[in-house]
Tab-separated table of C-alpha atoms (C1' of nucleotides) in Angstrom:
chain	number	residue	atom	x	y	z
A	84	MET	CA	-46.409	42.569	-82.375
A	85	VAL	CA	-48.796	44.060	-81.154
A	86	GLN	CA	-52.166	42.776	-80.836
A	87	ARG	CA	-55.625	44.021	-82.750
A	88	GLY	CA	-59.221	43.733	-81.111
A	89	ARG	CA	-60.146	40.809	-79.962
A	90	ARG	CA	-57.693	38.910	-82.823
A	91	ALA	CA	-54.336	37.016	-81.802
A	92	VAL	CA	-52.398	38.583	-84.405
A	93	ARG	CA	-50.421	35.450	-85.479
A	94	VAL	CA	-47.230	34.559	-85.127
A	95	SER	CA	-43.855	33.711	-86.622
A	96	GLY	CA	-42.458	30.994	-86.796
A	97	ASP	CA	-38.635	32.830	-86.659
A	98	GLU	CA	-40.024	34.293	-83.522
A	99	ARG	CA	-41.810	31.474	-82.319
A	100	GLN	CA	-37.869	29.723	-82.559
A	101	ASP	CA	-36.463	32.059	-81.506
A	102	ALA	CA	-39.217	32.098	-77.836
A	103	ILE	CA	-37.919	29.020	-77.747
A	104	LEU	CA	-34.597	29.582	-78.311
A	105	VAL	CA	-34.710	32.673	-75.455
A	106	THR	CA	-36.713	30.173	-72.601
A	107	ALA	CA	-33.838	27.411	-73.237
A	108	GLU	CA	-31.130	29.731	-72.668
A	109	GLN	CA	-33.658	32.074	-69.718
A	110	LEU	CA	-34.600	28.032	-68.462
A	111	LEU	CA	-30.022	26.795	-68.971
A	112	GLY	CA	-29.875	29.819	-65.487
A	113	THR	CA	-31.844	27.903	-63.146
A	114	ARG	CA	-31.773	24.769	-63.558
A	115	ALA	CA	-29.421	21.550	-65.219
A	116	PHE	CA	-31.265	20.808	-68.911
A	117	ASP	CA	-32.196	17.865	-68.101
A	118	ASP	CA	-34.449	19.160	-65.427
A	119	ILE	CA	-35.987	21.280	-68.214
A	120	SER	CA	-37.995	19.244	-70.254
A	121	ILE	CA	-39.515	19.558	-72.861
A	122	GLU	CA	-42.828	20.936	-72.450
A	123	ASP	CA	-41.416	23.653	-70.260
A	124	LEU	CA	-39.654	25.483	-74.176
A	125	ALA	CA	-43.302	24.960	-75.037
A	126	ARG	CA	-44.737	26.257	-72.409
A	127	GLY	CA	-42.214	28.610	-71.908
A	128	ALA	CA	-41.891	30.035	-75.953
A	129	GLY	CA	-46.216	30.125	-75.512
A	130	ILE	CA	-46.538	26.855	-77.497
A	131	SER	CA	-48.345	23.237	-77.779
A	132	ARG	CA	-44.856	20.095	-77.184
A	133	PRO	CA	-46.162	18.337	-80.949
A	134	THR	CA	-45.426	22.193	-82.087
A	135	PHE	CA	-41.774	22.628	-80.593
A	136	TYR	CA	-41.052	19.523	-82.966
A	137	PHE	CA	-42.249	21.862	-85.889
A	138	TYR	CA	-38.959	24.154	-84.999
A	139	PHE	CA	-36.278	22.125	-83.242
A	140	ALA	CA	-36.417	18.125	-84.384
A	141	SER	CA	-34.538	17.822	-80.167
A	142	LYS	CA	-34.251	19.179	-77.107
A	143	ASP	CA	-30.481	18.764	-77.858
A	144	ASP	CA	-31.026	21.061	-80.508
A	145	VAL	CA	-32.127	23.671	-79.254
A	146	LEU	CA	-28.598	23.146	-77.348
A	147	LEU	CA	-27.253	23.098	-80.358
A	148	ALA	CA	-28.461	25.975	-81.615
A	149	LEU	CA	-27.179	28.039	-78.565
A	150	LEU	CA	-23.986	26.559	-78.432
A	151	ASP	CA	-23.486	27.846	-82.310
A	152	ARG	CA	-24.229	31.490	-80.806
A	153	VAL	CA	-21.509	30.534	-78.248
A	154	ILE	CA	-18.883	29.647	-80.301
A	155	ALA	CA	-19.528	31.941	-82.961
A	156	GLU	CA	-18.929	34.867	-80.631
A	157	VAL	CA	-15.789	33.032	-79.277
A	158	GLU	CA	-14.784	32.891	-82.892
A	159	ARG	CA	-15.993	36.699	-83.314
A	160	ARG	CA	-13.446	37.928	-80.376
A	161	VAL	CA	-10.208	35.165	-81.432
A	162	GLY	CA	-10.393	37.011	-83.892
A	163	GLU	CA	-10.657	40.834	-83.037
A	164	LEU	CA	-7.595	39.821	-80.373
A	165	PRO	CA	-4.633	42.420	-80.316
A	166	ARG	CA	-2.360	40.077	-80.960
A	167	ASP	CA	1.866	41.617	-79.930
A	168	PHE	CA	3.244	37.860	-79.088
A	169	GLU	CA	6.569	38.749	-80.115
A	170	GLY	CA	6.068	42.506	-77.713
A	171	ASP	CA	4.754	41.257	-74.756
A	172	PRO	CA	4.065	37.633	-74.672
A	173	ALA	CA	3.132	36.871	-71.170
A	174	GLY	CA	-0.264	39.401	-72.158
A	175	SER	CA	-0.534	38.706	-74.854
A	176	TRP	CA	-1.678	34.981	-73.707
A	177	THR	CA	-3.374	36.022	-70.536
A	178	ARG	CA	-5.583	38.585	-73.472
A	179	SER	CA	-7.093	35.771	-74.728
A	180	ILE	CA	-7.345	32.921	-72.955
A	181	GLY	CA	-9.144	36.344	-70.057
A	182	MET	CA	-11.198	35.894	-73.403
A	183	PHE	CA	-12.936	32.461	-73.131
A	184	VAL	CA	-13.523	32.892	-69.517
A	185	GLU	CA	-15.502	36.370	-70.172
A	186	VAL	CA	-17.330	34.627	-72.840
A	187	PHE	CA	-17.771	31.403	-70.778
A	188	VAL	CA	-18.753	33.081	-67.676
A	189	SER	CA	-21.482	34.936	-70.354
A	190	HIS	CA	-22.852	31.658	-70.948
A	191	ARG	CA	-22.654	29.927	-67.560
A	192	GLY	CA	-25.907	27.810	-68.112
A	193	VAL	CA	-25.726	27.143	-72.284
A	194	SER	CA	-21.487	26.405	-71.876
A	195	ILE	CA	-21.998	23.698	-68.548
A	196	ALA	CA	-24.916	21.578	-70.604
A	197	ALA	CA	-22.870	21.905	-73.651
A	198	ILE	CA	-19.876	20.366	-72.449
A	199	ALA	CA	-21.777	17.936	-70.338
A	200	ALA	CA	-24.051	16.554	-73.802
A	201	ARG	CA	-20.607	16.006	-75.578
A	202	ALA	CA	-20.915	12.495	-73.924
A	203	ARG	CA	-24.311	11.371	-75.434
A	204	ASN	CA	-24.682	14.110	-78.818
A	205	ASN	CA	-22.376	13.488	-81.696
A	206	GLU	CA	-23.514	16.548	-83.013
A	207	VAL	CA	-22.843	18.914	-80.189
A	208	ARG	CA	-19.703	16.680	-80.023
A	209	ALA	CA	-18.672	17.440	-83.404
A	210	LEU	CA	-19.235	21.310	-83.271
A	211	TRP	CA	-17.086	21.168	-79.961
A	212	SER	CA	-14.464	19.688	-81.173
A	213	ARG	CA	-14.225	21.733	-84.046
A	214	ALA	CA	-14.501	24.202	-82.230
A	215	MET	CA	-11.953	22.815	-79.834
A	216	GLN	CA	-9.555	22.054	-82.735
A	217	SER	CA	-9.613	25.646	-83.589
A	218	TRP	CA	-8.183	27.052	-80.769
A	219	ALA	CA	-5.633	24.268	-80.437
A	220	GLU	CA	-4.711	25.230	-84.030
A	221	PHE	CA	-4.095	28.510	-83.180
A	222	SER	CA	-2.349	28.337	-80.000
A	223	THR	CA	-0.185	25.354	-81.957
A	224	ASP	CA	1.165	28.571	-84.675
A	225	VAL	CA	1.624	31.047	-81.400
A	226	ILE	CA	3.763	27.871	-79.656
A	227	LEU	CA	6.015	27.093	-82.950
A	228	SER	CA	6.911	30.936	-83.667
A	229	GLU	CA	7.875	31.552	-80.365
A	230	ARG	CA	9.770	28.665	-80.772
A	231	ALA	CA	11.007	30.108	-84.046
A	232	ARG	CA	12.077	33.581	-82.781
A	233	GLY	CA	14.127	31.250	-79.718
A	234	ALA	CA	11.288	33.303	-77.569
A	235	ALA	CA	10.288	29.510	-76.303
A	236	PRO	CA	11.349	26.619	-75.854
A	237	HIS	CA	11.715	22.587	-77.909
A	238	GLY	CA	10.530	19.687	-76.405
A	239	ILE	CA	7.138	18.215	-76.142
A	240	ASP	CA	5.029	18.330	-79.692
A	241	ALA	CA	4.484	22.139	-80.022
A	242	GLY	CA	0.776	20.923	-81.032
A	243	ASP	CA	0.440	18.169	-77.959
A	244	LEU	CA	1.218	21.417	-75.188
A	245	ALA	CA	-0.883	23.700	-77.444
A	246	VAL	CA	-3.635	20.456	-76.902
A	247	SER	CA	-3.771	20.516	-73.221
A	248	LEU	CA	-3.041	23.629	-72.216
A	249	ASN	CA	-7.087	23.921	-73.925
A	250	LEU	CA	-8.669	21.239	-72.270
A	251	MET	CA	-7.182	22.196	-69.070
A	252	ASN	CA	-9.010	25.704	-69.680
A	253	GLU	CA	-12.091	24.032	-70.376
A	254	ARG	CA	-12.450	21.504	-67.065
A	255	VAL	CA	-10.896	24.706	-65.433
A	256	ILE	CA	-13.195	27.228	-66.704
A	257	THR	CA	-15.930	24.595	-66.225
A	258	ALA	CA	-15.302	23.847	-62.926
A	259	ALA	CA	-15.275	27.336	-62.009
A	260	LEU	CA	-19.180	27.722	-63.363
A	261	ASN	CA	-20.338	24.705	-61.940
A	262	ARG	CA	-18.900	25.934	-58.889
A	263	GLU	CA	-17.062	22.112	-58.288
A	264	THR	CA	-14.896	21.158	-54.713
A	265	PRO	CA	-12.493	21.402	-55.517
A	266	ALA	CA	-11.876	24.799	-58.177
A	267	ILE	CA	-10.536	27.787	-58.653
A	268	GLY	CA	-12.775	31.100	-58.475
A	269	GLU	CA	-14.122	32.638	-61.581
A	270	SER	CA	-11.748	35.696	-60.527
A	271	ARG	CA	-8.740	34.162	-60.078
A	272	ALA	CA	-8.920	31.873	-62.716
A	273	LEU	CA	-7.363	33.482	-65.065
A	274	ASP	CA	-4.327	34.511	-63.111
A	275	VAL	CA	-3.643	30.539	-62.627
A	276	LEU	CA	-4.512	29.619	-66.119
A	277	SER	CA	-2.128	32.181	-67.376
A	278	THR	CA	0.616	31.269	-65.124
A	279	ILE	CA	0.666	27.863	-66.217
A	280	TRP	CA	0.398	28.316	-69.980
A	281	ILE	CA	3.615	30.500	-69.951
A	282	ARG	CA	5.290	28.536	-67.093
A	283	SER	CA	4.785	25.646	-69.549
A	284	ILE	CA	4.953	27.147	-72.354
A	285	TYR	CA	7.898	29.381	-72.695
A	286	GLY	CA	9.533	27.343	-69.711
A	287	SER	CA	10.011	30.380	-67.475
A	288	ASP	CA	6.625	33.680	-66.121
A	289	ASN	CA	9.424	36.185	-68.206
A	290	PRO	CA	9.557	35.085	-71.375
A	291	SER	CA	11.900	37.501	-73.527
A	292	ARG	CA	9.820	40.727	-76.209
A	293	GLN	CA	11.943	41.124	-78.826
B	174	MET	CA	-21.497	-23.084	-55.999
B	175	VAL	CA	-22.549	-25.903	-58.488
B	176	GLN	CA	-25.494	-27.101	-59.409
B	177	ARG	CA	-26.525	-30.674	-57.876
B	178	GLY	CA	-28.720	-33.329	-59.721
B	179	ARG	CA	-31.505	-31.095	-61.921
B	180	ARG	CA	-31.846	-28.891	-59.384
B	181	ALA	CA	-30.493	-25.270	-59.722
B	182	VAL	CA	-28.468	-24.006	-56.185
B	183	ARG	CA	-29.639	-21.055	-54.393
B	184	VAL	CA	-26.639	-18.046	-54.977
B	185	SER	CA	-26.411	-15.225	-52.329
B	186	GLY	CA	-27.039	-12.712	-52.638
B	187	ASP	CA	-22.837	-11.834	-52.467
B	188	GLU	CA	-22.969	-13.354	-55.751
B	189	ARG	CA	-25.809	-11.896	-57.515
B	190	GLN	CA	-25.017	-8.634	-56.333
B	191	ASP	CA	-21.969	-9.014	-57.882
B	192	ALA	CA	-22.584	-10.099	-60.955
B	193	ILE	CA	-24.932	-6.862	-61.421
B	194	LEU	CA	-21.067	-4.965	-61.068
B	195	VAL	CA	-19.822	-7.617	-63.301
B	196	THR	CA	-22.492	-6.670	-66.200
B	197	ALA	CA	-21.684	-3.866	-65.612
B	198	GLU	CA	-18.344	-3.003	-65.825
B	199	GLN	CA	-18.500	-5.146	-68.990
B	200	LEU	CA	-21.294	-3.761	-70.589
B	201	LEU	CA	-20.114	-0.931	-70.361
B	202	GLY	CA	-16.002	-2.043	-72.438
B	203	THR	CA	-18.978	-1.777	-75.184
B	204	ARG	CA	-21.029	0.781	-74.720
B	205	ALA	CA	-22.066	3.999	-73.681
B	206	PHE	CA	-23.817	4.358	-69.815
B	207	ASP	CA	-26.870	5.599	-71.260
B	208	ASP	CA	-27.844	2.802	-73.434
B	209	ILE	CA	-27.801	0.218	-71.144
B	210	SER	CA	-31.008	-0.297	-69.458
B	211	ILE	CA	-31.401	-1.968	-66.186
B	212	GLU	CA	-33.265	-4.553	-68.119
B	213	ASP	CA	-29.861	-4.480	-69.286
B	214	LEU	CA	-27.932	-5.499	-66.032
B	215	ALA	CA	-30.779	-7.776	-64.308
B	216	ARG	CA	-30.585	-9.889	-67.564
B	217	GLY	CA	-25.935	-10.062	-67.733
B	218	ALA	CA	-27.223	-10.777	-63.839
B	219	GLY	CA	-29.779	-13.691	-64.471
B	220	ILE	CA	-32.609	-11.642	-62.988
B	221	SER	CA	-35.583	-9.505	-63.478
B	222	ARG	CA	-35.458	-6.053	-63.244
B	223	PRO	CA	-38.448	-5.443	-60.162
B	224	THR	CA	-34.731	-7.960	-58.791
B	225	PHE	CA	-32.383	-5.751	-59.985
B	226	TYR	CA	-33.654	-2.563	-57.303
B	227	PHE	CA	-33.436	-5.243	-54.121
B	228	TYR	CA	-29.619	-4.832	-55.215
B	229	PHE	CA	-29.540	-1.928	-55.939
B	230	ALA	CA	-31.387	1.651	-56.250
B	231	SER	CA	-30.353	2.594	-58.655
B	232	LYS	CA	-28.563	2.631	-62.205
B	233	ASP	CA	-26.449	5.426	-60.891
B	234	ASP	CA	-25.891	3.585	-57.857
B	235	VAL	CA	-24.141	0.327	-59.627
B	236	LEU	CA	-21.362	3.418	-60.516
B	237	LEU	CA	-21.360	4.057	-57.914
B	238	ALA	CA	-20.296	1.204	-56.430
B	239	LEU	CA	-18.141	1.014	-59.487
B	240	LEU	CA	-16.388	3.911	-59.563
B	241	ASP	CA	-15.732	3.512	-55.567
B	242	ARG	CA	-13.528	0.779	-56.518
B	243	VAL	CA	-11.333	2.763	-58.745
B	244	ILE	CA	-11.146	4.926	-56.180
B	245	ALA	CA	-10.201	2.867	-53.584
B	246	GLU	CA	-7.347	1.423	-56.529
B	247	VAL	CA	-6.140	5.113	-56.814
B	248	GLU	CA	-6.062	5.581	-53.553
B	249	ARG	CA	-3.745	2.334	-52.395
B	250	ARG	CA	-1.396	3.115	-55.097
B	251	VAL	CA	-1.371	6.568	-54.219
B	252	GLY	CA	0.476	5.277	-50.944
B	253	GLU	CA	2.256	2.317	-51.854
B	254	LEU	CA	3.523	5.699	-54.282
B	255	PRO	CA	7.473	5.778	-54.146
B	256	ARG	CA	8.337	9.291	-52.949
B	257	ASP	CA	11.877	11.202	-53.350
B	258	PHE	CA	11.473	14.498	-54.573
B	259	GLU	CA	14.159	15.704	-53.244
B	260	GLY	CA	16.111	13.070	-55.310
B	261	ASP	CA	14.800	12.776	-58.197
B	262	PRO	CA	11.296	14.868	-59.074
B	263	ALA	CA	11.276	15.051	-62.356
B	264	GLY	CA	10.880	11.275	-61.903
B	265	SER	CA	8.292	11.245	-58.624
B	266	TRP	CA	6.129	12.986	-60.621
B	267	THR	CA	5.577	11.128	-63.799
B	268	ARG	CA	5.637	8.008	-61.671
B	269	SER	CA	2.700	9.508	-59.831
B	270	ILE	CA	0.869	10.590	-63.399
B	271	GLY	CA	2.005	7.212	-64.808
B	272	MET	CA	-0.021	5.465	-62.179
B	273	PHE	CA	-3.418	7.776	-62.358
B	274	VAL	CA	-3.243	6.886	-66.281
B	275	GLU	CA	-2.983	3.167	-65.887
B	276	VAL	CA	-5.473	2.828	-63.338
B	277	PHE	CA	-7.967	5.247	-65.665
B	278	VAL	CA	-6.845	3.395	-68.872
B	279	SER	CA	-7.710	-0.303	-66.861
B	280	HIS	CA	-11.432	1.330	-66.282
B	281	ARG	CA	-11.931	3.270	-68.816
B	282	GLY	CA	-15.789	2.404	-68.934
B	283	VAL	CA	-15.768	3.495	-65.604
B	284	SER	CA	-13.588	5.845	-65.876
B	285	ILE	CA	-16.392	8.038	-67.996
B	286	ALA	CA	-19.162	6.867	-67.227
B	287	ALA	CA	-18.686	7.958	-63.711
B	288	ILE	CA	-16.752	11.583	-65.346
B	289	ALA	CA	-19.921	11.602	-67.201
B	290	ALA	CA	-22.232	11.226	-64.522
B	291	ARG	CA	-21.193	13.808	-61.403
B	292	ALA	CA	-23.261	16.448	-63.792
B	293	ARG	CA	-26.316	14.592	-63.000
B	294	ASN	CA	-25.525	12.456	-59.475
B	295	ASN	CA	-24.827	14.326	-56.872
B	296	GLU	CA	-23.312	10.941	-55.104
B	297	VAL	CA	-21.019	10.663	-58.242
B	298	ARG	CA	-20.298	14.055	-57.685
B	299	ALA	CA	-19.027	14.253	-53.891
B	300	LEU	CA	-17.533	10.881	-54.546
B	301	TRP	CA	-15.297	12.064	-57.201
B	302	SER	CA	-14.736	15.380	-56.124
B	303	ARG	CA	-13.732	14.674	-52.743
B	304	ALA	CA	-10.938	11.934	-54.614
B	305	MET	CA	-10.051	14.979	-56.522
B	306	GLN	CA	-9.624	17.070	-52.888
B	307	SER	CA	-7.418	13.723	-51.813
B	308	TRP	CA	-5.039	14.242	-55.133
B	309	ALA	CA	-4.498	18.316	-55.052
B	310	GLU	CA	-4.076	18.064	-51.508
B	311	PHE	CA	-1.666	15.993	-51.544
B	312	SER	CA	-0.055	17.988	-55.089
B	313	THR	CA	-0.228	21.077	-52.848
B	314	ASP	CA	2.026	19.478	-50.210
B	315	VAL	CA	4.374	18.428	-52.355
B	316	ILE	CA	4.269	21.948	-54.170
B	317	LEU	CA	5.192	23.601	-50.398
B	318	SER	CA	7.338	21.852	-49.917
B	319	GLU	CA	9.266	21.738	-53.298
B	320	ARG	CA	9.040	25.422	-52.561
B	321	ALA	CA	10.305	25.199	-49.138
B	322	ARG	CA	13.366	24.042	-50.015
B	323	GLY	CA	13.849	26.112	-52.349
B	324	ALA	CA	13.815	23.782	-55.895
B	325	ALA	CA	10.157	25.380	-56.659
B	326	PRO	CA	9.858	28.908	-57.162
B	327	HIS	CA	6.833	31.324	-55.726
B	328	GLY	CA	4.224	33.142	-57.529
B	329	ILE	CA	0.285	31.686	-58.035
B	330	ASP	CA	-0.692	30.228	-54.414
B	331	ALA	CA	0.140	26.135	-54.573
B	332	GLY	CA	-3.391	24.953	-54.180
B	333	ASP	CA	-4.402	26.169	-56.602
B	334	LEU	CA	-2.130	25.297	-59.002
B	335	ALA	CA	-2.445	21.384	-57.384
B	336	VAL	CA	-5.853	21.831	-58.252
B	337	SER	CA	-5.820	22.941	-61.744
B	338	LEU	CA	-2.976	20.756	-63.345
B	339	ASN	CA	-5.273	18.247	-61.518
B	340	LEU	CA	-8.490	19.165	-63.602
B	341	MET	CA	-5.740	19.388	-67.169
B	342	ASN	CA	-4.995	15.849	-65.984
B	343	GLU	CA	-9.121	14.079	-65.788
B	344	ARG	CA	-9.405	16.417	-68.902
B	345	VAL	CA	-6.739	15.377	-70.761
B	346	ILE	CA	-7.015	11.137	-69.932
B	347	THR	CA	-11.492	11.645	-70.471
B	348	ALA	CA	-9.803	13.009	-73.837
B	349	ALA	CA	-7.699	10.167	-74.465
B	350	LEU	CA	-10.091	7.381	-73.329
B	351	ASN	CA	-12.414	8.514	-75.481
B	352	ARG	CA	-11.161	8.810	-78.230
B	353	GLU	CA	-12.087	12.401	-78.412
B	354	THR	CA	-11.012	15.483	-81.382
B	355	PRO	CA	-8.161	16.464	-80.275
B	356	ALA	CA	-7.067	14.490	-77.853
B	357	ILE	CA	-3.369	13.633	-76.637
B	358	GLY	CA	-2.946	9.653	-78.105
B	359	GLU	CA	-2.932	7.423	-74.447
B	360	SER	CA	1.006	6.947	-75.531
B	361	ARG	CA	2.431	10.504	-75.355
B	362	ALA	CA	-0.365	11.126	-72.171
B	363	LEU	CA	1.978	10.722	-69.922
B	364	ASP	CA	4.941	12.814	-71.008
B	365	VAL	CA	2.934	15.504	-72.316
B	366	LEU	CA	1.522	15.078	-68.755
B	367	SER	CA	4.785	15.138	-66.550
B	368	THR	CA	6.010	18.218	-68.887
B	369	ILE	CA	3.401	20.395	-67.876
B	370	TRP	CA	3.138	19.701	-64.081
B	371	ILE	CA	6.612	20.284	-63.752
B	372	ARG	CA	7.428	23.537	-65.780
B	373	SER	CA	5.023	25.137	-64.425
B	374	ILE	CA	5.977	24.143	-60.607
B	375	TYR	CA	9.757	24.661	-61.088
B	376	GLY	CA	9.676	27.285	-63.940
B	377	SER	CA	11.899	25.074	-65.895
B	378	ASP	CA	12.332	21.436	-67.535
B	379	ASN	CA	15.572	20.394	-63.907
B	380	PRO	CA	14.038	20.940	-61.380
B	381	SER	CA	17.439	20.780	-59.332
B	382	ARG	CA	18.323	17.920	-57.461
B	383	GLN	CA	19.234	18.231	-53.161
C	43	DG	C1'	-62.075	30.824	-104.821
C	44	DA	C1'	-59.019	26.528	-104.582
C	45	DA	C1'	-54.276	24.853	-104.275
C	46	DA	C1'	-50.313	24.914	-101.670
C	47	DC	C1'	-48.723	25.856	-97.643
C	48	DA	C1'	-47.355	27.048	-93.158
C	49	DG	C1'	-48.542	26.318	-88.324
C	50	DT	C1'	-50.759	24.259	-84.448
C	51	DC	C1'	-52.411	20.643	-80.967
C	52	DA	C1'	-55.037	16.650	-79.322
C	53	DA	C1'	-54.265	12.134	-78.905
C	54	DC	C1'	-51.718	7.788	-79.778
C	55	DA	C1'	-47.523	4.686	-79.289
C	56	DC	C1'	-44.078	3.843	-77.040
C	57	DC	C1'	-40.108	3.230	-73.794
C	58	DG	C1'	-37.485	3.294	-69.005
C	59	DT	C1'	-38.061	3.445	-64.406
C	60	DG	C1'	-39.747	2.680	-60.160
C	61	DT	C1'	-42.887	-0.228	-56.480
C	62	DC	C1'	-46.113	-3.437	-54.709
C	63	DG	C1'	-48.198	-6.786	-53.206
C	64	DA	C1'	-48.233	-12.018	-54.063
C	65	DA	C1'	-45.814	-14.761	-54.392
C	66	DC	C1'	-41.489	-18.274	-53.248
C	67	DC	C1'	-37.223	-20.428	-51.300
C	68	DC	C1'	-34.863	-21.271	-46.704
C	69	DT	C1'	-33.107	-21.271	-41.984
C	70	DT	C1'	-34.745	-21.951	-36.903
C	71	DG	C1'	-36.693	-23.485	-33.160
C	72	DG	C1'	-40.674	-25.737	-30.435
D	144	DC	C1'	-41.644	-32.323	-38.278
D	145	DC	C1'	-43.764	-27.995	-39.889
D	146	DA	C1'	-44.920	-23.483	-38.587
D	147	DA	C1'	-43.552	-18.959	-38.803
D	148	DG	C1'	-40.892	-15.723	-40.280
D	149	DG	C1'	-37.161	-12.856	-42.535
D	150	DG	C1'	-34.795	-13.211	-46.971
D	151	DT	C1'	-35.530	-13.077	-52.503
D	152	DT	C1'	-37.997	-13.261	-56.499
D	153	DC	C1'	-40.793	-11.075	-60.276
D	154	DG	C1'	-46.100	-10.062	-62.908
D	155	DA	C1'	-48.551	-6.652	-63.319
D	156	DC	C1'	-48.558	-1.875	-62.805
D	157	DA	C1'	-48.248	2.994	-62.590
D	158	DC	C1'	-45.929	6.898	-64.732
D	159	DG	C1'	-42.723	10.953	-66.608
D	160	DG	C1'	-40.511	11.687	-70.601
D	161	DT	C1'	-40.304	11.927	-75.393
D	162	DG	C1'	-41.774	11.347	-80.404
D	163	DT	C1'	-45.426	10.992	-84.648
D	164	DT	C1'	-49.828	11.011	-86.354
D	165	DG	C1'	-53.911	13.554	-88.591
D	166	DA	C1'	-57.397	16.161	-89.314
D	167	DC	C1'	-57.960	20.902	-88.544
D	168	DT	C1'	-56.584	26.460	-89.408
D	169	DG	C1'	-55.080	30.048	-91.212
D	170	DT	C1'	-51.980	32.830	-94.890
D	171	DT	C1'	-50.318	33.256	-99.576
D	172	DT	C1'	-50.790	32.573	-104.140
D	173	DC	C1'	-52.180	32.564	-109.104
DNA sequence: GAAACAGTCAACACCGTGTCGAACCCTTGG
DNA sequence: CCAAGGGTTCGACACGGTGTTGACTGTTTC
């Protein structure tokens, strides 16, 4: 969209909406969500504060849209994941977990803000909750089929195990992204998480291949 | 402190301070920290809003004081814990984890609020961080001595393992307290967590007794 | 060319936080 | 006994962020 002569060409609504999202993700790279005001987002998108409300109902709404994109990316990549749990159980789990780590690391600001926003915002909570449930379900299914083929021991409920491990990943990754103390460095996280998943699912470091 | 005649006896500063803390913990049982205003705390303690500031610098300061008590309780009970990892490894870990679950369940509101407040408040973050570090250190030491006596396999760094497991506990317990979806019910959490700890520390469900 | 529509923003109302200064006790020592 | 001084209290204010309103400006459609 080029300016012609002196006259500014009117920018379309979609571009404005996008400009707000871009500004938000960018600002989230440098400061916390709470430290970004609607004024900041509006200014970044080249509009006034009231106009912001024409595009989003609230600041949380912007975060929700960003989170939606991140989750969509994860879902897409979950679908594309090569699955060979019978032939290479350890490698398959590691690849799955690695994908999560990659996506969240590449959207660090949004991930951190969204996970923190869960506590106060119902929609963010619901969105994240739905995603977690789908990941936990995926894990549960794999654990059950590993048990069915005799590769993994029975014992605790597979669903409970899957949920706990997924929650662990969420927390360990968040701690790494936030550079908390204590935390596992981003580079070592994948290795540690995989080991815990494999040991607690198979009861051993070397799950049998088919 | 009894009232004599018509005249109200002046209440001491310590009692006021305590009244604020009591009000806060009580209100946290019914609503989220963000939904409690300083006005609410002041009213609950029978004082005006400006007077609140005489006792605490901010709302977060109140939470910090409450969290401090909870952590102190955990530390005290960690010290009182019977330790017999060589004679009964599984039972010893389960008792440790069970203690954490108990304390956090019994201070549900404070725990949830404090863990959420970490994201925005440096002092809360530092306090929690120090506590987590001390628990992770305790876990690391036990893991190392279990490895030294040949009961647990080597492999990943003991510190990383301990940190991850502690972070998992934090998250799983928080999810249970918040009644999130997905989450493990408070009653089943202990069992699931213990199993994961034991499998990932010992690589088996039945760690050898000495 | 007028009606309908998308987009924009100055001005306003509101709410919660934090501050300030003037009071109001209650001791204490002269 | 009372005056001084510290501990305590709060009305009134300033501030910053959110969300709303209503009037205005271009743009499209028939």
